[in-house]
PDB file of C-alpha atoms in Angstrom:
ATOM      1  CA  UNK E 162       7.081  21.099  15.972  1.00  0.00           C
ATOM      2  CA  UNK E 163       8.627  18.920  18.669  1.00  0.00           C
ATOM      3  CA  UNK E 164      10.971  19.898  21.320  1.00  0.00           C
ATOM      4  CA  UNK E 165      14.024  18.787  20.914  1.00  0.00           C
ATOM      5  CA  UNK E 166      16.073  21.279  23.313  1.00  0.00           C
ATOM      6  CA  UNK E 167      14.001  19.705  26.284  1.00  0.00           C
ATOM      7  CA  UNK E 168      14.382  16.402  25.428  1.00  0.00           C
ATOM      8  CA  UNK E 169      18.327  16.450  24.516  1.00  0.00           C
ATOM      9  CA  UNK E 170      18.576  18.670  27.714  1.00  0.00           C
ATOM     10  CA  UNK E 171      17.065  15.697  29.809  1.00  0.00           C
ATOM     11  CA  UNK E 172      19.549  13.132  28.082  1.00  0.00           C
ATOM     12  CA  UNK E 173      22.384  15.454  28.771  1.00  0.00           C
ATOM     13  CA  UNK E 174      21.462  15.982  32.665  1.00  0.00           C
ATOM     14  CA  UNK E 175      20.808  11.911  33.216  1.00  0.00           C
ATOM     15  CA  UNK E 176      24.257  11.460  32.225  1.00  0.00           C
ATOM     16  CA  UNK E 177      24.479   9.844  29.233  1.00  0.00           C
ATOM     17  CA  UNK E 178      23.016   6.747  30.581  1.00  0.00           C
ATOM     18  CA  UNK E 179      19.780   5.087  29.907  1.00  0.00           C
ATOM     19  CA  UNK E 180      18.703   1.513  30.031  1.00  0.00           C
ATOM     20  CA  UNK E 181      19.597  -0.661  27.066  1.00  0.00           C
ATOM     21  CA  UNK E 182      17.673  -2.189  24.427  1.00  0.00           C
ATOM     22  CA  UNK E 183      16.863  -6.140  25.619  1.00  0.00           C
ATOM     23  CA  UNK E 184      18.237  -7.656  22.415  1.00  0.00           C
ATOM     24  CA  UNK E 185      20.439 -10.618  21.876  1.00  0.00           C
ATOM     25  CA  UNK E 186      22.422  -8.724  19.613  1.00  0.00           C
ATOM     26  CA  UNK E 187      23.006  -6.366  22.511  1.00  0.00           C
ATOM     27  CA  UNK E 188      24.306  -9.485  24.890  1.00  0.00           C
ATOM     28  CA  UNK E 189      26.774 -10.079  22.375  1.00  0.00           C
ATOM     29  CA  UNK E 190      27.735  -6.793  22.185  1.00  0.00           C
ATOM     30  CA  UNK E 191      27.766  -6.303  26.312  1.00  0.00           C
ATOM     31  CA  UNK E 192      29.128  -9.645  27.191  1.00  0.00           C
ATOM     32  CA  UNK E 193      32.351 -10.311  24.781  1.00  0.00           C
ATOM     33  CA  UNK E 194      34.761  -9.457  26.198  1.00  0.00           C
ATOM     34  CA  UNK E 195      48.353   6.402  24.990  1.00  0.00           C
ATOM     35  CA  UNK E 196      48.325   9.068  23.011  1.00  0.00           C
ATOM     36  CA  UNK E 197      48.545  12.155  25.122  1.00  0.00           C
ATOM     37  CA  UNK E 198      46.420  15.182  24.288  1.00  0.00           C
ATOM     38  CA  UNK E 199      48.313  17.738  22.591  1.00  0.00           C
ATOM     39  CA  UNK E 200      48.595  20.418  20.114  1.00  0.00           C
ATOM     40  CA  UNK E 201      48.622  17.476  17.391  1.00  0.00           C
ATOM     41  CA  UNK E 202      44.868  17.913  16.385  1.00  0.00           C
ATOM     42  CA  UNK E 203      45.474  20.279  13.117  1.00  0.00           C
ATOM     43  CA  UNK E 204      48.750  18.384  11.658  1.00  0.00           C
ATOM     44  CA  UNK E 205      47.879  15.139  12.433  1.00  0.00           C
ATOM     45  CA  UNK E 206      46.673  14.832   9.034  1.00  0.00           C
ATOM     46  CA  UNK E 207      49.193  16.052   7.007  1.00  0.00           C
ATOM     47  CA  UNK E 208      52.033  15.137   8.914  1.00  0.00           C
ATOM     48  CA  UNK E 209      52.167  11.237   7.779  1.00  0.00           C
ATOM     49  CA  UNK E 210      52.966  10.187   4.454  1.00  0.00           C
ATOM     50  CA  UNK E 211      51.277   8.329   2.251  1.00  0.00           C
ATOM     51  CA  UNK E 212      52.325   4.970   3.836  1.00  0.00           C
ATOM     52  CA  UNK E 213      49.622   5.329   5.989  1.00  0.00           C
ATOM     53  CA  UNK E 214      47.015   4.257   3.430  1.00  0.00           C
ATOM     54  CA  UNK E 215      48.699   0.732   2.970  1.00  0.00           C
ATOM     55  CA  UNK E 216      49.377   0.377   6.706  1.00  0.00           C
ATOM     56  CA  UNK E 217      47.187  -2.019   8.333  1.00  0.00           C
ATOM     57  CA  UNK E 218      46.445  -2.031  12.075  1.00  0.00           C
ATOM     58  CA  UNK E 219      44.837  -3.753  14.576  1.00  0.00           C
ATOM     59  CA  UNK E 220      44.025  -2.708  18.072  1.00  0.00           C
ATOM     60  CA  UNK E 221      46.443  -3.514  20.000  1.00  0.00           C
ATOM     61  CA  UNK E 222      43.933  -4.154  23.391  1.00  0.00           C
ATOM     62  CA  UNK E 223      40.923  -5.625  21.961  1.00  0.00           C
ATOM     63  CA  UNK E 224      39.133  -6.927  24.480  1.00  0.00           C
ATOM     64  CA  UNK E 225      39.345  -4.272  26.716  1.00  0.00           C
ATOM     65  CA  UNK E 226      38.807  -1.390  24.272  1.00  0.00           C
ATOM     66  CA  UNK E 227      36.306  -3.003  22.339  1.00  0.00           C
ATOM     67  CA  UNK E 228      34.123  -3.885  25.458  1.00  0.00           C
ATOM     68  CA  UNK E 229      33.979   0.200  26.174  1.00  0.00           C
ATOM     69  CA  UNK E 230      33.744   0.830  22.493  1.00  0.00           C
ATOM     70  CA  UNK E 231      30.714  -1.240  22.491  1.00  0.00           C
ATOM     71  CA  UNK E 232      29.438   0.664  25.477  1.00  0.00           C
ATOM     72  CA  UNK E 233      29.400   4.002  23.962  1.00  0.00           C
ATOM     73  CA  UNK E 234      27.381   2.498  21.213  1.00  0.00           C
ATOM     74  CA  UNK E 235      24.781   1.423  23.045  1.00  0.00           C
ATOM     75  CA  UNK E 236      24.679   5.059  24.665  1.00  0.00           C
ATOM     76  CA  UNK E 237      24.667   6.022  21.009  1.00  0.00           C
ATOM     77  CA  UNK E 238      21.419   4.193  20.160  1.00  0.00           C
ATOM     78  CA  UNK E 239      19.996   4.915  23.666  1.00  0.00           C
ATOM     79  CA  UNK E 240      19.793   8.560  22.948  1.00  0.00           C
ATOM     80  CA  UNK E 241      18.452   8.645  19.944  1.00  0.00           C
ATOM     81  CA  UNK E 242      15.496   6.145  21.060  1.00  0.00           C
ATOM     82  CA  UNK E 243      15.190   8.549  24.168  1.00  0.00           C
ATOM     83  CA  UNK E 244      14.100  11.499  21.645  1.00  0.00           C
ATOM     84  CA  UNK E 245      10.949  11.849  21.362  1.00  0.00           C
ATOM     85  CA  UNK E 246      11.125  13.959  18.243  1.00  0.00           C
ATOM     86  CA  UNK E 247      13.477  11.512  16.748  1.00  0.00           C
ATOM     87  CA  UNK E 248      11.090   8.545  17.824  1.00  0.00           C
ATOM     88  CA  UNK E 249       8.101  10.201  15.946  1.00  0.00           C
ATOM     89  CA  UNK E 250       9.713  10.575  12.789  1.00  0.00           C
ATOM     90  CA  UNK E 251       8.640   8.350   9.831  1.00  0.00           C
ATOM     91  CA  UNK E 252      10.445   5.063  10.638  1.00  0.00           C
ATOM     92  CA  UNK E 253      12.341   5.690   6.990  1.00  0.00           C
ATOM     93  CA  UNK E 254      13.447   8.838   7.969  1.00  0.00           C
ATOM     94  CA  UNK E 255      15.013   7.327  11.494  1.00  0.00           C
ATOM     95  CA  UNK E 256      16.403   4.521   9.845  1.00  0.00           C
ATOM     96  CA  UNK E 257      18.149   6.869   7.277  1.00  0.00           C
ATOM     97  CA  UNK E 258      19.401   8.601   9.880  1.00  0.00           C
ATOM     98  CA  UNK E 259      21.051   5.917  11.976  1.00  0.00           C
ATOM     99  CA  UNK E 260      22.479   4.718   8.292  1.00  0.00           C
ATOM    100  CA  UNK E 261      24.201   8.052   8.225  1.00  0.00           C
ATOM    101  CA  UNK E 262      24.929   9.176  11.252  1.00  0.00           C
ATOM    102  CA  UNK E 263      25.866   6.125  13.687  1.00  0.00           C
ATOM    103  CA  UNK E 264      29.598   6.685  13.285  1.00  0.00           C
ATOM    104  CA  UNK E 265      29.436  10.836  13.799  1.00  0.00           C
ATOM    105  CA  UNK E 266      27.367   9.957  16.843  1.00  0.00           C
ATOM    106  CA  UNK E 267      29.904   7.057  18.167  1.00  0.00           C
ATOM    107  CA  UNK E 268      33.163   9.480  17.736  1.00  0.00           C
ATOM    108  CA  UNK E 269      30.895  12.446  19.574  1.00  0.00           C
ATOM    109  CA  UNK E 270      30.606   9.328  22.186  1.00  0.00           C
ATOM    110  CA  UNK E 271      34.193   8.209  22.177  1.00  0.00           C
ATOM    111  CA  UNK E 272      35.250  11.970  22.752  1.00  0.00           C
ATOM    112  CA  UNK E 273      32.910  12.664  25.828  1.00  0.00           C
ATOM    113  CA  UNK E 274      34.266   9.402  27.559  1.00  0.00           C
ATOM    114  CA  UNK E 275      37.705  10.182  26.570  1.00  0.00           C
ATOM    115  CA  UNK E 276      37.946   7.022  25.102  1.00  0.00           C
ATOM    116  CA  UNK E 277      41.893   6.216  24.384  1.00  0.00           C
ATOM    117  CA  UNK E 278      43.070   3.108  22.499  1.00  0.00           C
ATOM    118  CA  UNK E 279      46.348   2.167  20.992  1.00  0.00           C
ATOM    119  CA  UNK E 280      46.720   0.319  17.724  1.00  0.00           C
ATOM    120  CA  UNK E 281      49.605  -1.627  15.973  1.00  0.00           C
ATOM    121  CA  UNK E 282      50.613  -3.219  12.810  1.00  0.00           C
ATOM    122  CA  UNK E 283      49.034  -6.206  11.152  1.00  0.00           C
ATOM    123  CA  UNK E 284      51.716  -8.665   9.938  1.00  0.00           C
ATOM    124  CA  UNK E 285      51.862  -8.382   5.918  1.00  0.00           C
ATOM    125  CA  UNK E 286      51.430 -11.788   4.358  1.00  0.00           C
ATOM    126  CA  UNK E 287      54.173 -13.428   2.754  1.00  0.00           C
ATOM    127  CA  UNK E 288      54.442 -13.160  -0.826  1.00  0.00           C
ATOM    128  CA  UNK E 289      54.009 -16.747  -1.363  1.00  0.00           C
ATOM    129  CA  UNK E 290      50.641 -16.193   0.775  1.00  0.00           C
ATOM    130  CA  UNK E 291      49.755 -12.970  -1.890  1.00  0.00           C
ATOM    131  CA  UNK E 292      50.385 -15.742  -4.946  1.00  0.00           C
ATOM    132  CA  UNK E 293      47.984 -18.163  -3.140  1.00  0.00           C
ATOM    133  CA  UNK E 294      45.345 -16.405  -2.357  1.00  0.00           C
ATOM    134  CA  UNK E 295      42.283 -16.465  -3.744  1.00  0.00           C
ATOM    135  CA  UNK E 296      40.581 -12.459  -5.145  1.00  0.00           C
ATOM    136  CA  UNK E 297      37.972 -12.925  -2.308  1.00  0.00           C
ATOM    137  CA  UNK E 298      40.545 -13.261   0.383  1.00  0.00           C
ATOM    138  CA  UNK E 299      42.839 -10.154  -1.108  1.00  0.00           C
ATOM    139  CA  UNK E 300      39.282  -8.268  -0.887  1.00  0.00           C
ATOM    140  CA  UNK E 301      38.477  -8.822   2.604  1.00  0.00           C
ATOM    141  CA  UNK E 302      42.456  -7.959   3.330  1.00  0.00           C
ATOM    142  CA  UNK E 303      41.768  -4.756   1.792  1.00  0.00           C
ATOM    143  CA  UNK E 304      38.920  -3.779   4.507  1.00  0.00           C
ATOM    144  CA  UNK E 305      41.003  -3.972   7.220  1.00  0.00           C
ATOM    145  CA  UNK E 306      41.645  -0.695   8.763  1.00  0.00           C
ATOM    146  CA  UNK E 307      44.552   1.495   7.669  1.00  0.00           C
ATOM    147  CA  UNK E 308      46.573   4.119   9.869  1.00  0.00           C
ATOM    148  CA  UNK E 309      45.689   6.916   7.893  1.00  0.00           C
ATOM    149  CA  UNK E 310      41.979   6.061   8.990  1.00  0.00           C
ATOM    150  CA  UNK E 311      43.176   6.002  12.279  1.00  0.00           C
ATOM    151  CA  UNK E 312      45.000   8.993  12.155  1.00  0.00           C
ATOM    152  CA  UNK E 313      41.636  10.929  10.501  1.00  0.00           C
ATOM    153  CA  UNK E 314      39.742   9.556  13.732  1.00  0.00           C
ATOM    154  CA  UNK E 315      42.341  10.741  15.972  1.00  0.00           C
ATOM    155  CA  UNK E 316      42.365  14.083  14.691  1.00  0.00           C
ATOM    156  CA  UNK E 317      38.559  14.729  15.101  1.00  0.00           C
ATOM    157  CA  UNK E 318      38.701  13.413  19.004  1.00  0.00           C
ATOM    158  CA  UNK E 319      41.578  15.905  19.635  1.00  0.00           C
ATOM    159  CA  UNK E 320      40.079  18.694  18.203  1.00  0.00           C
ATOM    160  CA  UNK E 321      36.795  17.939  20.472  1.00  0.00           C
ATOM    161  CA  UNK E 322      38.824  17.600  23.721  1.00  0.00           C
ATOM    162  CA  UNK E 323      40.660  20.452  23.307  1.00  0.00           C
ATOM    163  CA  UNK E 324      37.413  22.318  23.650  1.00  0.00           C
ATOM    164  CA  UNK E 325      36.926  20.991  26.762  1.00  0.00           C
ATOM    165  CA  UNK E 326      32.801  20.763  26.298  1.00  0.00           C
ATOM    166  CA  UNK E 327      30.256  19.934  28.855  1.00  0.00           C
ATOM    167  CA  UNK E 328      27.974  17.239  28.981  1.00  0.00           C
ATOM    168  CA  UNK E 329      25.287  19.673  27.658  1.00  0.00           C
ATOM    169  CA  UNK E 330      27.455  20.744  24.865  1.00  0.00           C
ATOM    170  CA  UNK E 331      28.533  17.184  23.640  1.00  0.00           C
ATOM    171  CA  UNK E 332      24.100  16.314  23.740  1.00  0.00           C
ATOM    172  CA  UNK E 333      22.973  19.495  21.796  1.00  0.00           C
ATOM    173  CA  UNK E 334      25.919  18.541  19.383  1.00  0.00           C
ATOM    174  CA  UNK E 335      24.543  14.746  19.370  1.00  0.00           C
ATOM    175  CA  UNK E 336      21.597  16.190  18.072  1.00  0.00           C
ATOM    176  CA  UNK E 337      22.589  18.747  15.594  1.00  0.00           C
ATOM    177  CA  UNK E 338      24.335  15.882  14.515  1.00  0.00           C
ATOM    178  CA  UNK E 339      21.656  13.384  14.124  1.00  0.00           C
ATOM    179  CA  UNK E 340      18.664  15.917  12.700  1.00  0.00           C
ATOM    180  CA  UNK E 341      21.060  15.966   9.230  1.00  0.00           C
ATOM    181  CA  UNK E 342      18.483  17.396   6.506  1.00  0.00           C
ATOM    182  CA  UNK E 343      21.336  17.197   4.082  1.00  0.00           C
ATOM    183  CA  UNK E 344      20.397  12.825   4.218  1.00  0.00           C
ATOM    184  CA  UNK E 345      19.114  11.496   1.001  1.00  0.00           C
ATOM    185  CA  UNK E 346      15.465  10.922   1.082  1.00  0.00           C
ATOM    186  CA  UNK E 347      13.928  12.360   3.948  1.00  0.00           C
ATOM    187  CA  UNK E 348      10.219  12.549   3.952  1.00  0.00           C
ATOM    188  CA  UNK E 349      10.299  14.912   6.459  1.00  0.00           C
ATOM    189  CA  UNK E 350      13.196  17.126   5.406  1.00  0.00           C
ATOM    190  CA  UNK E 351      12.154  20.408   6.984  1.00  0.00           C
ATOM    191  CA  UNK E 352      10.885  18.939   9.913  1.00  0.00           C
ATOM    192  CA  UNK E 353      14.563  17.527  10.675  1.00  0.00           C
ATOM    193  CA  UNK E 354      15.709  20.823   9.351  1.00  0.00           C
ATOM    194  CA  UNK E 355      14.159  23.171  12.309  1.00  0.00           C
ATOM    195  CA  UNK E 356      14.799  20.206  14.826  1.00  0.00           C
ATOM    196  CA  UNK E 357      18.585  20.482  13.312  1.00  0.00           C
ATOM    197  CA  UNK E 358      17.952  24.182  13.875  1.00  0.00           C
ATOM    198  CA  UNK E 359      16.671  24.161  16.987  1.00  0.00           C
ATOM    199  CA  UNK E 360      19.555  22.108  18.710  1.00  0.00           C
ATOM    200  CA  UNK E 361      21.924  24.567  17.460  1.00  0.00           C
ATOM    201  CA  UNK E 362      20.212  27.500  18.939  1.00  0.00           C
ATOM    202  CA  UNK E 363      20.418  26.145  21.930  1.00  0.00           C
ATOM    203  CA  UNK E 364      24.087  25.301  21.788  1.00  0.00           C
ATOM    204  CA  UNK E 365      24.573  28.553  21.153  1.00  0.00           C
ATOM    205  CA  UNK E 366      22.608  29.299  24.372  1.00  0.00           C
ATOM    206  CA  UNK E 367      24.456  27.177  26.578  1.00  0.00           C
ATOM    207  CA  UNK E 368      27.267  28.424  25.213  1.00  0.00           C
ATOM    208  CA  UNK E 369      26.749  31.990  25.894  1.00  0.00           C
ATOM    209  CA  UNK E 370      25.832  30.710  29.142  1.00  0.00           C
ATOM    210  CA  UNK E 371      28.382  29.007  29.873  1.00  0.00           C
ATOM    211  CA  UNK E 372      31.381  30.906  27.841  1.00  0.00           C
ATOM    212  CA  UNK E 373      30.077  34.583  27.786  1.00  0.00           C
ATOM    213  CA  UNK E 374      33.061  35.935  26.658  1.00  0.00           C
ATOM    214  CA  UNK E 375      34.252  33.215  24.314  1.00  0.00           C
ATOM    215  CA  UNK E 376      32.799  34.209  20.828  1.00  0.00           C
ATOM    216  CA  UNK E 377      34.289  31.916  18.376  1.00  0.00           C
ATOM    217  CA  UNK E 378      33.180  29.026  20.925  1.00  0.00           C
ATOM    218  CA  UNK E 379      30.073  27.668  18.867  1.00  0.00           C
ATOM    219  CA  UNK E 380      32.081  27.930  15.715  1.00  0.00           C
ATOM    220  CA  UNK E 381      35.019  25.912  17.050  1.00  0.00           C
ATOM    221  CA  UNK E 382      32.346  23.520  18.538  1.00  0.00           C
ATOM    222  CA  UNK E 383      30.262  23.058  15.287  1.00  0.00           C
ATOM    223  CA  UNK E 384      33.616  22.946  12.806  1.00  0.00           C
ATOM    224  CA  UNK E 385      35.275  20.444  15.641  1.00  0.00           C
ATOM    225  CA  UNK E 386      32.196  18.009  15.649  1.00  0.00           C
ATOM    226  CA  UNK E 387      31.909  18.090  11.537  1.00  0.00           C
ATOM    227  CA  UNK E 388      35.124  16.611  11.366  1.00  0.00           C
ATOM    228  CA  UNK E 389      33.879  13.150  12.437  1.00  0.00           C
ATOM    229  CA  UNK E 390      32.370  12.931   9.236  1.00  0.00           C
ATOM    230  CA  UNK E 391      35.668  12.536   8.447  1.00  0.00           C
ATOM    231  CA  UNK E 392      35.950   9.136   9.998  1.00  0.00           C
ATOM    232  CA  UNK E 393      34.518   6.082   8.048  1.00  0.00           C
ATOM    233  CA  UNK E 394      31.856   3.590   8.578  1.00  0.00           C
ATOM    234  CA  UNK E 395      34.388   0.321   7.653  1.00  0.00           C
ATOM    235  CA  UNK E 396      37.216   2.215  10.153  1.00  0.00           C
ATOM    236  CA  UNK E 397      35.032   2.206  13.116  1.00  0.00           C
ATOM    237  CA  UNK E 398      33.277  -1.171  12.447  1.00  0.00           C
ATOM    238  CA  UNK E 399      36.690  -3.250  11.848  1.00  0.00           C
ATOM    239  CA  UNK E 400      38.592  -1.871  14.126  1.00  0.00           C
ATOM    240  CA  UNK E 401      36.186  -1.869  17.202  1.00  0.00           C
ATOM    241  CA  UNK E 402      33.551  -4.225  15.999  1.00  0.00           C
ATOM    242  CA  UNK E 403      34.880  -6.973  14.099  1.00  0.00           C
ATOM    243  CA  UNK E 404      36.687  -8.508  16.808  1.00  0.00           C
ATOM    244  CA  UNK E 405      33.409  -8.679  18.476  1.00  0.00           C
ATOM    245  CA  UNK E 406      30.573  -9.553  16.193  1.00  0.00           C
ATOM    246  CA  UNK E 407      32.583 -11.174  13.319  1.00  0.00           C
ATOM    247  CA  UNK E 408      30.627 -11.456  10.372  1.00  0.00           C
ATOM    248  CA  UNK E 409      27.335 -10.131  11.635  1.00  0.00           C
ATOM    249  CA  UNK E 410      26.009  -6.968   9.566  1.00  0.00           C
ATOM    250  CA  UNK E 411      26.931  -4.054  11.800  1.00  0.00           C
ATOM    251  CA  UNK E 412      23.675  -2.402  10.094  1.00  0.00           C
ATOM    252  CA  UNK E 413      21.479  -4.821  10.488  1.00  0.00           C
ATOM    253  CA  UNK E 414      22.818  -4.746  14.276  1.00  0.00           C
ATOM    254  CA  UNK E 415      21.514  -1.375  14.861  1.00  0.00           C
ATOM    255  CA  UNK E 416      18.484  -1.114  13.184  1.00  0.00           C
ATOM    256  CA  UNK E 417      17.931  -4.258  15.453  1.00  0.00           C
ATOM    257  CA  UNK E 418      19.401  -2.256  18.817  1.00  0.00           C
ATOM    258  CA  UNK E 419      17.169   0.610  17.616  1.00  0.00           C
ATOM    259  CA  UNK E 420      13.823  -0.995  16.691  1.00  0.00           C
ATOM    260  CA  UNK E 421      13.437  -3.809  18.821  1.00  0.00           C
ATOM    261  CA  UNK E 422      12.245  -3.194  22.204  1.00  0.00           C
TER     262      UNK E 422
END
């Protein structure tokens, strides 16, 4: 079995920063250019009506938020290339993973930088422009990012800041989060199952170690960093990607950040 404590341990202590992957992709991504924390992280949700869903937004600070969004995804992709036991997985199984678990990762990323950004409305088209346009345009309208998605990725960052966690915390959760055995046609299932297993046990060890008297700590932890499942793949990509890579596949992005060396 690998070690995956060790290795997530050593990303954890280096800071969260490793050298990037030499792509052009990644020179796009590097080069192109508040809400206050609160008790608002359990009725965030349910507090907007349904309005939300039809709202579009936009960020309202794109170059600047984008450029550190794009930061925290390289990070993203730099730790999971920096795990050995992640590396030596079948190269399905890895690229399965990243399908599934990029955008988990990224919010687990935007939380331990505190990332803030504000977003506002995108102008509804006139309904002369709605007559004219063609099905194809009304489609790619439709992907545009919506408040309530927002809203849904706002919730899961506050409930992971109000935690507080430490840099070792936020890694072991990174990897519980990335080993996911529940992914659809692993090869190596169990194998991702213990390594799953085994970053969890030691959360729970850091946790003890570093909250001895808070027992409801790795629960809180665990149920706060499932909630960026909660947060969609088209959310984070149009809202802090689009501006940046325009039409470029955001997969075939990654698996390029990931794979090429």
């Amino acid at each position: 079995m690998f070690s995956v404590e060790e290795d997530i341990a050593n990303r954890a202590c280096s800071g969260y920063q490793d050298q990037h992957p030499h792509t052009i992709l990644y020179n796009i991504l590097s080069w192109r250019d508040s809400d206050r924390l609160n008790d608002e992280a359990n009725s965030y949700l349910t507090s907007h009506t349904c309005h939300c869903n039809q709202r579009k937004v936009r960020l309202k600070d794109p170059t600047a938020t984008c450029q550190v969004a794009s930061s925290v995804l390289i990070k993203t992709v730099c730790f999971m290339r920096s795990l050995p036991s992640f590396s030596q997985l079948p190269l399905g199984d890895q690229s399965s993973l990243l399908t599934h678990c990029w955008v988990p990762l990224f919010v687990l990323g935007l939380a331990q930088e505190r990332i803030m950004f504000e977003v506002t409305d995108v102008p509804n088209p006139s309904i002369l422009r709605q007559i004219l346009l063609r099905p194809g345009l009304s489609e790619k309208e439709a992907d545009q990012p919506t408040l309530a998605g927002v809203h849904r990725l706002r919730a899961s960052l506050y409930q992971l800041w109000d935690l507080d966690l430490s840099p070792k915390e936020y890694a072991y959760l990174r990897g519980a989060t990335l080993f996911n055995p529940a992914v659809r046609g692993l090869s190596a299932m169990l194998l991702i199952e213990s390594l799953q297993q085994e970053a969890q046990r030691a959360l729970q060890g850091v946790i003890h170690l570093l909250h001895p008297e808070d027992t409801s700590r790795f629960r809180a932890a665990s149920l706060a960093a499932s909630t960026t499942r909660n947060v969609s793949h088209s959310l984070v990509t149009e809202l802090f990607f689009k501006p940046v890579i325009g039409n470029t596949n955001m997969l075939h992005l990654l698996t390029d950040m990931l794979f090429v060396q």
